[in-house]
Coordinates of C-alpha atoms and ligand atoms in Angstrom, one line a residue:
X1 CA 49.4 52.0 -6.2
X2 CA 47.0 51.2 -9.0
X3 CA 43.8 49.4 -8.1
X4 CA 40.5 48.3 -9.7
X5 CA 37.2 48.7 -7.9
X6 CA 33.9 47.1 -8.9
X7 CA 30.6 46.8 -7.1
X8 CA 27.4 44.8 -7.4
X9 CA 24.0 45.0 -5.6
X10 CA 22.5 42.4 -3.3
X11 CA 19.1 40.9 -4.3
X12 CA 15.8 40.1 -2.7
X13 CA 13.5 37.4 -4.0
X14 CA 9.9 38.3 -4.3
X15 CA 8.6 34.9 -5.5
X16 CA 9.8 31.4 -6.1
X17 CA 12.9 30.7 -4.1
X18 CA 13.8 27.0 -3.8
X19 CA 11.3 26.1 -6.6
X20 CA 13.4 28.0 -9.0
X21 CA 16.3 25.5 -8.4
X22 CA 14.0 22.9 -10.0
X23 CA 13.2 25.1 -13.0
X24 CA 10.0 26.9 -11.8
X25 CA 9.4 30.7 -12.3
X26 CA 10.8 33.2 -9.8
X27 CA 11.3 37.0 -9.4
X28 CA 14.1 38.9 -7.7
X29 CA 15.0 42.5 -7.4
X30 CA 18.4 44.2 -7.1
X31 CA 18.4 46.1 -3.8
X32 CA 20.1 49.4 -2.9
X33 CA 22.7 47.7 -0.7
X34 CA 26.0 46.7 -2.5
X35 CA 29.3 45.0 -2.1
X36 CA 32.4 46.7 -3.4
X37 CA 35.6 44.8 -4.3
X38 CA 39.0 46.5 -4.7
X39 CA 42.0 44.5 -6.1
X40 CA 45.6 45.5 -6.5
X41 CA 48.9 43.6 -6.9
X42 CA 49.8 42.0 -3.6
X43 CA 52.8 43.8 -1.9
X44 CA 53.8 40.6 0.0
X45 CA 53.8 37.9 -2.7
X46 CA 50.8 36.0 -1.3
X47 CA 47.1 36.4 -1.8
X48 CA 45.6 38.8 0.8
X49 CA 42.0 39.4 1.8
X50 CA 41.5 42.6 3.8
X51 CA 45.2 42.6 4.8
X52 CA 45.5 39.0 6.0
X53 CA 46.4 35.8 4.1
X54 CA 43.5 34.7 2.0
X55 CA 42.1 31.3 3.2
X56 CA 40.8 29.6 0.0
X57 CA 38.7 27.0 1.9
X58 CA 36.8 29.6 3.8
X59 CA 36.2 31.7 0.7
X60 CA 35.0 29.2 -1.9
X61 CA 33.5 31.7 -4.3
X62 CA 36.7 33.7 -4.4
X63 CA 38.8 30.5 -4.7
X64 CA 36.7 29.2 -7.6
X65 CA 37.1 32.4 -9.6
X66 CA 40.8 32.6 -8.9
X67 CA 41.2 29.0 -10.2
X68 CA 39.2 29.9 -13.3
X69 CA 40.4 33.4 -14.2
X70 CA 43.7 33.9 -12.5
X71 CA 45.5 30.5 -12.2
X72 CA 48.9 30.4 -10.5
X73 CA 50.0 27.7 -13.0
X74 CA 49.8 30.2 -15.8
X75 CA 51.9 32.7 -14.0
X76 CA 49.1 34.9 -12.6
X77 CA 50.5 37.1 -9.7
X78 CA 48.9 37.1 -6.3
X79 CA 46.6 40.0 -5.6
X80 CA 45.4 41.9 -2.5
X81 CA 41.6 42.0 -2.2
X82 CA 39.5 44.4 -0.1
X83 CA 35.8 43.8 0.3
X84 CA 33.4 46.4 1.7
X85 CA 29.7 46.8 1.7
X86 CA 26.4 46.8 3.5
X87 CA 24.8 43.5 2.4
X88 CA 24.6 41.3 5.5
X89 CA 26.4 37.9 4.9
X90 CA 24.6 34.5 4.8
X91 CA 21.3 36.3 5.2
X92 CA 19.6 35.4 1.9
X93 CA 20.4 38.8 0.2
X94 CA 22.8 37.6 -2.4
X95 CA 26.0 38.6 -0.7
X96 CA 27.9 35.7 -2.3
X97 CA 26.5 36.3 -5.8
X98 CA 27.2 40.1 -5.5
X99 CA 30.8 39.3 -4.4
X100 CA 31.3 36.8 -7.2
X101 CA 29.9 39.2 -9.8
X102 CA 32.1 42.1 -8.6
X103 CA 35.2 40.0 -8.2
X104 CA 34.8 38.3 -11.6
X105 CA 34.4 41.7 -13.2
X106 CA 37.5 43.0 -11.3
X107 CA 39.6 40.0 -12.4
X108 CA 38.5 40.4 -16.0
X109 CA 39.5 44.1 -16.0
X110 CA 42.8 43.3 -14.3
X111 CA 43.5 40.7 -17.0
X112 CA 42.8 43.0 -19.9
X113 CA 40.7 40.4 -21.7
X114 CA 43.3 39.3 -24.3
X115 CA 41.4 37.0 -26.6
X116 CA 42.1 35.2 -29.8
X117 CA 40.2 35.1 -33.0
X118 CA 37.0 33.0 -32.8
X119 CA 37.2 29.9 -34.9
X120 CA 40.9 29.3 -34.4
X121 CA 41.7 25.8 -33.1
X122 CA 44.6 26.8 -31.0
X123 CA 42.4 29.1 -29.0
X124 CA 41.7 26.3 -26.4
X125 CA 42.5 28.2 -23.3
X126 CA 40.5 28.5 -20.2
X127 CA 37.5 30.7 -21.2
X128 CA 38.3 34.3 -22.1
X129 CA 35.3 36.2 -23.3
X130 CA 32.2 34.1 -23.4
X131 CA 28.9 35.9 -23.1
X132 CA 25.2 36.0 -24.0
X133 CA 25.3 33.5 -26.8
X134 CA 26.2 30.9 -24.3
X135 CA 23.2 29.2 -22.7
X136 CA 24.8 26.2 -21.2
X137 CA 26.3 27.1 -17.8
X138 CA 28.2 23.8 -17.9
X139 CA 30.1 25.0 -14.9
X140 CA 29.9 22.2 -12.5
X141 CA 32.1 19.2 -12.9
X142 CA 31.0 16.7 -10.2
X143 CA 34.4 15.2 -9.9
X144 CA 36.7 18.2 -9.9
X145 CA 34.3 20.9 -9.0
X146 CA 35.8 23.2 -11.7
X147 CA 34.9 24.4 -15.1
X148 CA 35.5 21.8 -17.8
X149 CA 37.9 23.5 -20.2
X150 CA 36.9 21.3 -23.1
X151 CA 33.3 22.4 -22.9
X152 CA 34.2 26.0 -22.6
X153 CA 36.6 25.8 -25.5
X154 CA 33.7 24.8 -27.6
X155 CA 31.6 27.6 -26.4
X156 CA 33.5 30.8 -26.0
X157 CA 33.5 33.6 -28.4
X158 CA 34.9 37.1 -28.8
X159 CA 33.0 39.8 -27.0
X160 CA 35.4 42.8 -27.3
X161 CA 38.7 43.7 -25.8
X162 CA 37.7 46.3 -23.2
X163 CA 34.3 45.4 -22.1
X164 CA 33.3 43.4 -19.1
X165 CA 29.9 42.2 -19.9
X166 CA 27.1 41.6 -17.5
X167 CA 26.1 38.2 -19.1
X168 CA 29.6 37.0 -18.6
X169 CA 29.8 38.0 -15.0
X170 CA 26.4 36.5 -14.4
X171 CA 27.4 33.1 -15.9
X172 CA 30.7 33.1 -14.0
X173 CA 28.9 33.9 -10.7
X174 CA 26.3 31.2 -11.5
X175 CA 29.1 28.8 -12.0
X176 CA 30.7 29.4 -8.6
X177 CA 27.3 29.3 -6.9
X178 CA 26.7 25.9 -8.5
X179 CA 30.0 24.7 -7.1
X180 CA 29.2 26.1 -3.6
X181 CA 25.7 24.6 -3.7
X182 CA 26.9 21.2 -4.8
X183 CA 25.4 21.5 -8.3
X184 CA 22.0 22.8 -7.2
X185 CA 21.8 26.5 -8.0
X186 CA 19.5 28.6 -10.1
X187 CA 20.8 31.7 -12.0
X188 CA 18.4 33.9 -9.9
X189 CA 21.0 35.5 -7.6
X190 CA 23.8 35.8 -10.1
X191 CA 21.7 37.3 -12.9
X192 CA 20.0 39.8 -10.5
X193 CA 23.3 40.9 -8.9
X194 CA 24.9 41.3 -12.4
X195 CA 22.2 43.0 -14.4
X196 CA 20.3 44.8 -11.6
X197 CA 16.7 45.9 -11.9
X198 CA 13.9 43.3 -11.6
X199 CA 14.8 39.8 -12.9
X200 CA 12.1 37.3 -13.9
X201 CA 13.0 33.7 -14.4
X202 CA 10.6 31.4 -16.1
X203 CA 10.2 28.0 -17.6
X204 CA 9.1 29.8 -20.8
X205 CA 9.8 33.0 -22.7
X206 CA 7.5 35.7 -21.3
X207 CA 5.7 38.4 -23.2
X208 CA 6.0 42.0 -22.2
X209 CA 9.4 41.4 -20.6
X210 CA 12.9 42.0 -22.0
X211 CA 14.4 38.6 -22.8
X212 CA 18.1 38.3 -21.7
X213 CA 19.1 34.6 -22.3
X214 CA 18.5 31.1 -21.2
X215 CA 20.7 29.0 -19.0
X216 CA 21.0 25.3 -18.5
X217 CA 22.7 23.4 -15.7
X218 CA 23.1 19.7 -15.1
X219 CA 22.1 19.3 -11.5
X220 CA 22.0 16.1 -9.4
X221 CA 18.3 16.0 -10.1
X222 CA 18.7 16.3 -13.9
X223 CA 19.3 19.1 -16.4
X224 CA 17.4 22.3 -15.7
X225 CA 16.7 25.1 -18.1
X226 CA 15.7 28.7 -17.1
X227 CA 14.6 31.6 -19.3
X228 CA 15.9 34.9 -17.8
X229 CA 14.2 38.3 -18.4
X230 CA 14.4 41.8 -17.1
X231 CA 11.3 43.8 -16.2
X232 CA 12.8 47.0 -17.5
X233 CA 10.1 48.5 -19.6
X234 CA 7.5 48.7 -16.9
X235 CA 7.4 51.9 -14.8
X236 CA 8.9 51.4 -11.3
X237 CA 6.5 52.4 -8.5
X238 CA 7.5 55.5 -6.6
X239 CA 5.4 54.8 -3.5
X240 CA 6.2 51.1 -2.9
X241 CA 9.2 50.0 -0.9
X242 CA 10.8 46.8 0.3
X243 CA 11.5 46.6 4.0
X244 CA 13.9 43.8 4.7
X245 CA 14.1 42.4 8.2
X246 CA 17.1 40.4 9.3
X247 CA 16.6 37.8 12.0
X248 CA 20.4 37.8 12.7
X249 CA 20.3 34.0 12.4
X250 CA 23.0 32.7 10.0
X251 CA 21.5 30.6 7.3
X252 CA 23.9 29.3 4.6
X253 CA 22.0 28.8 1.3
X254 CA 23.8 25.5 0.5
X255 CA 22.4 23.9 3.7
X256 CA 18.8 25.0 3.0
X257 CA 19.0 23.9 -0.6
X258 CA 20.3 20.4 0.5
X259 CA 17.5 20.3 3.1
X260 CA 14.8 20.8 0.4
X261 CA 16.5 18.2 -1.8
X262 CA 16.5 15.7 1.0
X263 CA 12.8 16.4 1.8
X264 CA 11.9 15.7 -1.8
X265 CA 14.0 12.5 -1.8
X266 CA 12.3 11.3 1.5
X267 CA 8.9 12.4 0.5
X268 CA 8.4 12.8 -3.2
X269 CA 4.8 14.0 -2.9
X270 CA 6.2 17.3 -1.6
X271 CA 7.0 18.1 -5.2
X272 CA 3.4 19.4 -5.3
X273 CA 4.4 22.2 -2.9
X274 CA 7.3 23.1 -5.1
X275 CA 5.0 23.1 -8.1
X276 CA 2.5 25.3 -6.2
X277 CA 5.3 27.8 -5.5
X278 CA 5.9 27.9 -9.2
X279 CA 2.2 28.6 -9.9
X280 CA 2.2 31.3 -7.3
X281 CA 5.3 32.9 -8.8
X282 CA 3.6 32.9 -12.2
X283 CA 0.7 34.8 -10.7
X284 CA 3.2 37.2 -9.1
X285 CA 4.8 37.8 -12.5
X286 CA 1.4 38.6 -14.1
X287 CA 0.7 41.0 -11.2
X288 CA 4.0 42.7 -11.7
X289 CA 3.4 43.1 -15.4
X290 CA 0.1 44.9 -14.6
X291 CA 2.0 46.9 -11.9
X292 CA -0.7 45.8 -9.5
X293 CA 1.3 46.0 -6.3
X294 CA -1.7 45.0 -4.0
X295 CA -1.8 41.7 -5.9
X296 CA 2.0 41.4 -5.8
X297 CA 1.8 41.7 -2.0
X298 CA -1.0 39.2 -1.6
X299 CA 0.9 36.8 -3.8
X300 CA 4.0 37.2 -1.7
X301 CA 2.1 36.3 1.4
X302 CA 0.7 33.2 -0.3
X303 CA 4.2 32.2 -1.3
X304 CA 5.2 32.4 2.4
X305 CA 2.5 29.7 3.3
X306 CA 4.1 27.3 0.9
X307 CA 7.7 28.1 2.1
X308 CA 6.5 27.3 5.6
X309 CA 5.1 24.1 4.4
X310 CA 8.4 22.9 2.8
X311 CA 10.0 23.7 6.1
X312 CA 12.3 26.6 5.2
X313 CA 10.7 29.2 7.5
X314 CA 11.8 29.5 11.1
X315 CA 10.3 30.8 14.4
X316 CA 12.5 33.9 14.2
X317 CA 11.3 34.6 10.6
X318 CA 7.7 34.0 11.6
X319 CA 7.9 36.6 14.4
X320 CA 9.2 39.3 12.1
X321 CA 6.6 38.4 9.4
X322 CA 3.8 38.7 11.9
X323 CA 5.0 42.0 13.1
X324 CA 5.2 43.4 9.5
X325 CA 1.9 42.1 8.3
X326 CA -0.5 44.9 9.5
X327 CA 1.4 47.7 7.7
X328 CA 2.3 45.8 4.5
X329 CA 0.9 44.7 1.2
X330 CA 2.6 41.4 1.5
X331 CA 5.3 39.6 3.6
X332 CA 7.4 36.5 3.2
X333 CA 10.9 35.2 3.9
X334 CA 13.4 35.9 1.2
X335 CA 16.3 33.8 0.0
X336 CA 17.0 30.4 1.3
X337 CA 15.2 30.7 4.7
X338 CA 16.0 28.9 7.9
X339 CA 17.0 32.3 9.4
X340 CA 18.3 35.1 7.3
X341 CA 15.8 37.7 6.2
X342 CA 12.1 38.4 5.5
X343 CA 10.8 41.0 3.2
X344 CA 7.7 43.2 3.3
X345 CA 6.3 45.1 0.4
X346 CA 4.9 48.3 1.8
X347 CA 3.7 51.8 1.2
X348 CA 4.6 52.7 4.8
X349 CA 8.3 51.8 5.1
X350 CA 8.7 53.7 8.4
X351 CA 5.8 52.0 10.1
X352 CA 6.8 48.5 8.8
X353 CA 10.5 49.0 9.7
X354 CA 9.5 50.2 13.3
X355 CA 7.3 47.1 13.7
X356 CA 10.0 44.7 12.6
X357 CA 12.6 46.4 14.8
X358 CA 10.3 46.2 17.8
X359 CA 10.0 42.5 17.2
X360 CA 13.8 42.2 17.3
X361 CA 14.8 42.4 13.6
X362 CA 17.3 44.7 12.0
X363 CA 15.9 46.4 8.9
X364 CA 17.1 47.7 5.6
X365 CA 14.9 49.7 3.3
X366 CA 15.2 49.5 -0.5
X367 CA 13.4 50.5 -3.7
X368 CA 12.6 47.8 -6.2
X369 CA 15.4 47.3 -8.7
X370 CA 18.7 49.0 -8.3
X371 CA 21.5 49.2 -10.9
X372 CA 23.6 46.1 -11.5
X373 CA 27.4 45.6 -11.5
X374 CA 29.5 48.8 -12.0
X375 CA 33.1 49.6 -12.6
X376 CA 34.0 52.2 -10.0
X377 CA 37.8 52.7 -10.7
X378 CA 40.2 51.5 -13.3
X379 CA 44.0 51.9 -13.8
X380 CA 45.6 52.5 -17.2
X381 CA 47.4 49.2 -17.4
X382 CA 46.5 45.5 -16.6
X383 CA 47.9 43.5 -13.7
X384 CA 48.7 40.4 -15.8
X385 CA 48.7 39.4 -19.4
X386 CA 49.0 35.7 -20.1
X387 CA 51.5 35.2 -23.0
Ligands
MEV1 C1 18.8 31.6 -2.7 O1 19.0 33.0 -2.7 C2 17.7 31.2 -3.6 C3 17.5 29.7 -3.7 O2 16.4 29.5 -4.5 C4 18.7 29.0 -4.2 C5 18.9 29.2 -5.7 O3 18.1 29.8 -6.4 O4 20.0 28.8 -6.2 C6 17.2 29.1 -2.3

């Protein structure tokens, strides 16, 4: 049977998690660990996930993309989905964003991307082919939790019949992250998992970085705008590694993001800590531009102090961070915190990994900045074409 396979990397945040939700700068790198999604027509007439009936409630990212790109009402046939990979789930390593990026790409390929002429008025379908000229994510409708068709109809444009573009997968993944995180989600994870490499988000356009696009999202705290760049032109270090230590404690991002929002509501002066994280991230970006990895590491450790102070570290993370510190350039939690993972920047990956494992963590080693989404297998025909 014909099938389509796509994959996308996980991500690891070096600076700025949580503050980036409020528009402050941040940096993330795509890691060597990936999620792979294979889809094919369902043999049993119902949606399947790894051979069992797909539970839409328990898989909100998949459900949101199906609603958007593959609606039953339009005659889209059920598919069978298989997910594989080595990114631990709910651990702050972008497993949901990687899944969303890979699944969005697979559905686009399965659909064949039939699009109509830009500028024609009867082209008011759900979005088919919107990409980098779109800056407004406009994905989260507070009432329905779905993409507002009218807004997308105003926005989408022709991007080419065969291509599945990275911008588009990033915006789709950002949209479903926004739904899952109740309207508070930065494009950090989705852009990193889609484009790969090192992604720098800023509140301004940065010199010496490749500018990708900007995004805007209306969140419960107001409209936020992010400028997204790739740090592609700067030589990657060949002697610096990331060692990621997993506490094994499940830490859903939505819960941690809501916790920070509540903290800011109860104690508005805490916004200073959020702003300080933004300033630290800005210093981190400058250190990365200079390829000064000793300074990158120091800045990561400073970032950790602030993350502790906004209450998103945990005793388990603190233990692993302490263990990794002597052999590392810098150490911090990565992702939403509350459990999940820490990351050490190190020139001694073996020693750092051993120290984390001795302290009870499970480790992954990665270089900084792996390739983004890829199409790994493609049949000759599409699975569905909307008439
Ligand atoms: C999660 O990987 C990173 C957070 O900053 C949330 C987000 O950016 O949407 C905690």
